[in-house]
Coordinates of C-alpha atoms in Angstrom, one line a residue:
T1 CA 163.6 95.4 117.7
G2 CA 160.6 97.4 116.2
I3 CA 159.0 100.7 115.5
Q4 CA 155.3 101.7 115.7
P5 CA 153.8 103.0 113.6
D6 CA 156.1 101.9 110.8
R7 CA 154.8 104.3 108.2
G8 CA 154.1 108.1 108.0
P9 CA 153.7 111.0 105.6
S10 CA 156.8 112.3 103.8
E11 CA 156.3 115.8 105.4
G12 CA 157.3 114.3 108.7
G13 CA 155.9 115.0 112.2
T14 CA 154.8 111.4 112.9
V15 CA 155.4 110.5 116.6
V16 CA 156.8 106.9 116.6
A17 CA 157.7 104.6 119.5
I18 CA 160.9 102.7 119.0
F19 CA 161.4 99.4 120.9
G20 CA 164.6 97.6 121.9
S21 CA 167.0 97.4 124.8
G22 CA 169.8 99.5 126.3
L23 CA 167.9 102.7 125.5
I24 CA 169.1 105.4 127.9
D25 CA 169.1 109.2 128.2
G26 CA 171.0 110.8 125.4
T27 CA 169.9 108.2 122.8
T28 CA 169.7 109.6 119.2
V29 CA 167.8 108.3 116.2
R30 CA 168.6 108.5 112.6
F31 CA 166.5 107.6 109.6
D32 CA 169.1 106.3 107.0
D33 CA 171.6 109.2 106.7
S34 CA 169.4 111.9 108.1
S35 CA 170.7 114.1 111.0
P36 CA 170.5 112.5 114.4
I37 CA 167.4 113.4 116.5
E38 CA 167.5 113.2 120.3
A39 CA 164.8 110.9 121.5
A40 CA 162.6 111.0 124.5
V41 CA 163.3 107.8 126.6
V42 CA 160.3 106.2 128.2
D43 CA 162.3 103.3 129.7
S44 CA 165.3 101.1 128.8
H45 CA 163.1 99.3 126.2
T46 CA 161.1 102.2 124.7
L47 CA 161.8 105.7 123.3
T48 CA 159.7 108.1 121.2
V49 CA 160.7 110.5 118.5
S50 CA 159.1 112.7 115.9
T51 CA 160.0 111.8 112.3
P52 CA 161.8 114.4 110.1
A53 CA 160.7 115.3 106.6
L54 CA 161.8 112.4 104.4
E55 CA 161.3 111.8 100.6
R56 CA 158.9 109.0 99.8
G57 CA 160.7 105.7 100.4
T58 CA 161.8 103.0 102.9
Y59 CA 164.3 103.9 105.7
S60 CA 166.4 102.0 108.2
V61 CA 166.3 103.3 111.8
T62 CA 169.5 103.6 113.8
V63 CA 169.7 104.3 117.5
T64 CA 173.0 105.4 119.1
N65 CA 174.1 106.1 122.7
M66 CA 177.0 105.4 125.0
N67 CA 176.0 101.7 125.0
G68 CA 176.6 101.5 121.2
T69 CA 174.7 101.6 117.9
A70 CA 171.9 99.4 116.5
T71 CA 170.1 99.5 113.2
L72 CA 166.8 98.0 112.1
P73 CA 166.8 97.8 108.3
A74 CA 163.8 98.8 106.2
A75 CA 162.0 99.8 109.4
F76 CA 160.0 102.9 108.4
R77 CA 158.2 103.8 105.2
T78 CA 157.1 107.3 104.1
F79 CA 154.3 108.2 101.7
D80 CA 153.1 111.4 100.1
P81 CA 149.7 112.5 101.6
V82 CA 146.8 112.4 99.1
R83 CA 146.6 115.8 97.4
L84 CA 144.4 116.9 94.5
D85 CA 145.8 119.8 92.6
A86 CA 144.0 120.1 89.2
I87 CA 142.0 118.2 86.6
E88 CA 142.2 118.3 82.8
P89 CA 139.7 118.8 81.2
F90 CA 137.7 120.5 84.0
A91 CA 134.3 120.1 82.3
G92 CA 132.3 117.5 80.4
P93 CA 128.8 116.4 79.3
I94 CA 126.3 115.3 81.9
G95 CA 126.2 111.9 80.2
G96 CA 129.7 111.2 81.3
G97 CA 132.4 109.5 79.2
T98 CA 135.0 112.4 79.4
E99 CA 138.6 111.0 79.6
A100 CA 140.2 113.1 82.4
N101 CA 143.4 113.2 84.3
I102 CA 144.0 114.5 87.9
T103 CA 147.4 115.8 89.0
G104 CA 148.5 115.7 92.6
A105 CA 150.3 113.3 94.9
G106 CA 149.7 110.2 97.0
F107 CA 147.8 108.2 94.4
V108 CA 148.6 104.7 95.4
E109 CA 146.5 101.7 94.4
P110 CA 143.8 101.2 95.3
T111 CA 142.4 104.8 95.4
V112 CA 138.7 105.4 95.6
L113 CA 137.8 108.5 93.4
M114 CA 134.4 110.1 93.9
V115 CA 133.0 112.4 91.2
G116 CA 130.2 114.0 93.0
I117 CA 128.5 111.1 94.7
T118 CA 129.6 108.5 92.1
S119 CA 132.8 106.5 92.2
A120 CA 135.0 106.3 89.1
E121 CA 137.5 103.6 88.2
N122 CA 140.9 105.1 87.9
T123 CA 144.5 104.3 87.1
P124 CA 147.4 106.1 89.0
N125 CA 150.7 106.5 87.3
P126 CA 153.8 104.7 88.7
F127 CA 155.0 108.0 90.4
E128 CA 151.6 108.4 92.2
T129 CA 151.3 111.9 90.9
E130 CA 148.6 111.5 88.2
M131 CA 145.4 109.6 88.0
A132 CA 143.5 108.9 84.8
F133 CA 139.8 108.1 84.8
V134 CA 136.6 108.4 82.7
T135 CA 133.9 110.6 84.2
P136 CA 130.6 108.9 85.2
A137 CA 127.3 110.3 84.3
A138 CA 126.2 113.3 86.4
N139 CA 124.0 112.2 89.4
P140 CA 121.6 113.9 89.5
P141 CA 121.7 114.6 85.7
V142 CA 122.0 118.4 85.9
E143 CA 124.5 121.0 85.0
G144 CA 126.9 122.4 87.5
P145 CA 130.1 121.8 89.5
V146 CA 130.8 118.7 91.7
D147 CA 133.5 117.9 94.1
L148 CA 136.3 115.4 93.5
V149 CA 137.4 113.3 96.5
A150 CA 140.3 110.8 96.5
T151 CA 140.7 108.4 99.4
N152 CA 143.2 105.6 100.1
E153 CA 145.5 104.3 102.8
N154 CA 147.4 107.6 102.7
G155 CA 144.4 109.7 103.6
S156 CA 141.8 111.7 101.7
D157 CA 141.6 115.0 99.9
R158 CA 138.9 117.0 98.2
L159 CA 139.0 119.3 95.2
T160 CA 136.0 121.5 95.7
N161 CA 133.9 122.1 92.5
G162 CA 136.7 120.3 90.7
F163 CA 134.6 119.2 87.7
V164 CA 131.8 120.9 85.9
Y165 CA 129.0 119.0 84.1
F166 CA 127.2 120.7 81.1
D167 CA 124.2 119.7 79.1
P168 CA 125.2 119.6 75.4
D169 CA 121.6 119.5 74.3
N170 CA 120.7 122.8 75.9
N171 CA 121.2 125.6 73.3
T172 CA 120.4 128.5 75.6
P173 CA 123.4 130.9 75.9
R174 CA 124.4 130.7 79.6
V175 CA 127.2 130.9 82.1
I176 CA 127.3 127.5 83.9
A177 CA 130.1 127.9 86.4
L178 CA 133.2 129.8 87.5
V179 CA 135.8 127.9 89.6
P180 CA 136.9 129.4 91.9
A181 CA 134.2 132.0 92.1
A182 CA 136.3 134.4 94.2
S183 CA 139.6 136.3 94.1
P184 CA 141.7 138.6 96.2
L185 CA 141.4 142.3 95.2
E186 CA 144.7 142.2 93.2
G187 CA 143.3 139.4 90.9
G188 CA 145.7 137.4 88.9
I189 CA 144.4 133.9 89.7
T190 CA 143.2 131.6 87.0
I191 CA 139.5 131.1 86.7
S192 CA 137.9 128.1 85.0
L193 CA 134.8 129.3 83.2
V194 CA 132.2 127.0 81.7
V195 CA 129.6 128.3 79.4
G196 CA 127.0 126.8 77.0
G197 CA 124.8 127.7 74.1
F198 CA 127.2 130.1 72.4
T199 CA 127.4 129.4 68.7
E200 CA 130.3 131.9 68.1
T201 CA 133.7 132.4 69.6
I202 CA 133.6 134.3 72.9
D203 CA 134.7 137.9 72.3
T204 CA 134.8 139.3 75.8
V205 CA 134.4 138.3 79.4
L206 CA 133.8 141.1 81.9
F207 CA 134.3 140.9 85.6
G208 CA 132.1 143.8 86.6
A209 CA 133.2 146.5 84.1
T210 CA 136.7 145.1 83.6
E211 CA 137.6 142.9 80.7
A212 CA 139.5 139.7 81.6
V213 CA 142.2 138.1 79.6
C214 CA 140.8 134.7 78.6
N215 CA 141.7 131.7 76.5
Q216 CA 138.9 129.7 75.0
L217 CA 139.7 126.0 75.0
N218 CA 136.6 124.8 73.2
P219 CA 132.9 125.9 72.9
W220 CA 132.4 125.1 76.6
Q221 CA 135.6 125.9 78.5
L222 CA 137.6 129.0 79.0
T223 CA 140.4 130.0 81.4
C224 CA 140.5 133.6 82.5
D225 CA 142.9 135.7 84.6
A226 CA 140.8 137.5 87.2
P227 CA 141.4 141.2 86.8
A228 CA 142.1 143.4 89.8
A229 CA 139.2 145.2 91.6
D230 CA 139.1 148.5 93.6
A231 CA 136.8 147.2 96.3
E232 CA 135.6 144.0 97.7
G233 CA 132.2 142.6 97.1
A234 CA 130.2 140.8 94.4
V235 CA 130.5 141.7 90.7
D236 CA 128.5 140.6 87.6
I237 CA 130.1 138.3 85.0
T238 CA 129.2 139.2 81.4
V239 CA 130.1 136.9 78.5
T240 CA 129.7 138.2 74.9
A241 CA 130.0 136.3 71.6
G242 CA 129.0 138.2 68.5
D243 CA 125.5 139.7 69.1
V244 CA 124.8 137.5 72.1
S245 CA 125.5 138.7 75.6
V246 CA 124.8 136.9 78.9
T247 CA 125.1 138.4 82.4
E248 CA 125.2 136.5 85.6
I249 CA 124.4 138.9 88.5
D250 CA 126.8 138.9 91.4
A251 CA 128.4 135.7 90.2
F252 CA 132.0 136.5 91.3
Q253 CA 133.3 137.7 94.7
Y254 CA 136.3 139.9 95.4
I255 CA 137.8 139.6 98.9
D256 CA 140.0 142.1 100.7
L257 CA 142.6 139.9 102.5
R258 CA 143.8 142.5 105.0
L259 CA 143.7 141.4 108.6

């Protein structure tokens, strides 16, 4: 006759109560054509079961025991939990106005998107895997990274230091941000690097004394593959373009992941 709650994440693990009659020991539950799950019988009118992993959608619920079989159509709905994976582009001016796109999952309407402490209107795609928005002005109006937080009926997720603001009117050569600012000793992870004030193309980026393989996307943004390191600890980041070189002391951290 019913199920409570009637929705849960697609990854499964939601404990639901199923209500009806004739529910005895040995009762099994199926969600559409999934494998039968033996339920815990509370009494003849109530049983509980933990949902299996199910793709996003709506499912009928069928109970079966020696008394027979009964199905409640469209009884349980699954959703993808909110997940923020990446943003493109990952930097923009402090005045806002950057057209950006977040990839992830669980972007149903309405979703509240916070860029730092300011909300941004957004438009999820029909598959709930991308969300387009225009960045608001930085608040306060200073350079640096801010978190992105998406919240809706499916939950909430945070992309720490997900977007970096820069001041296009500041001509001083500088390193504004590295995201993430740490790596395992073996390196290999992709680092988003935001710089400012360089009038020439970036020639080299050093992690400590080791040159990284980088791709300059525009005068402000680069992606670099973190090189490997011999020992854990902080290293300097040095960015060179032509005759101009800038070093950020202890700006990047290597971590030994041994237990």
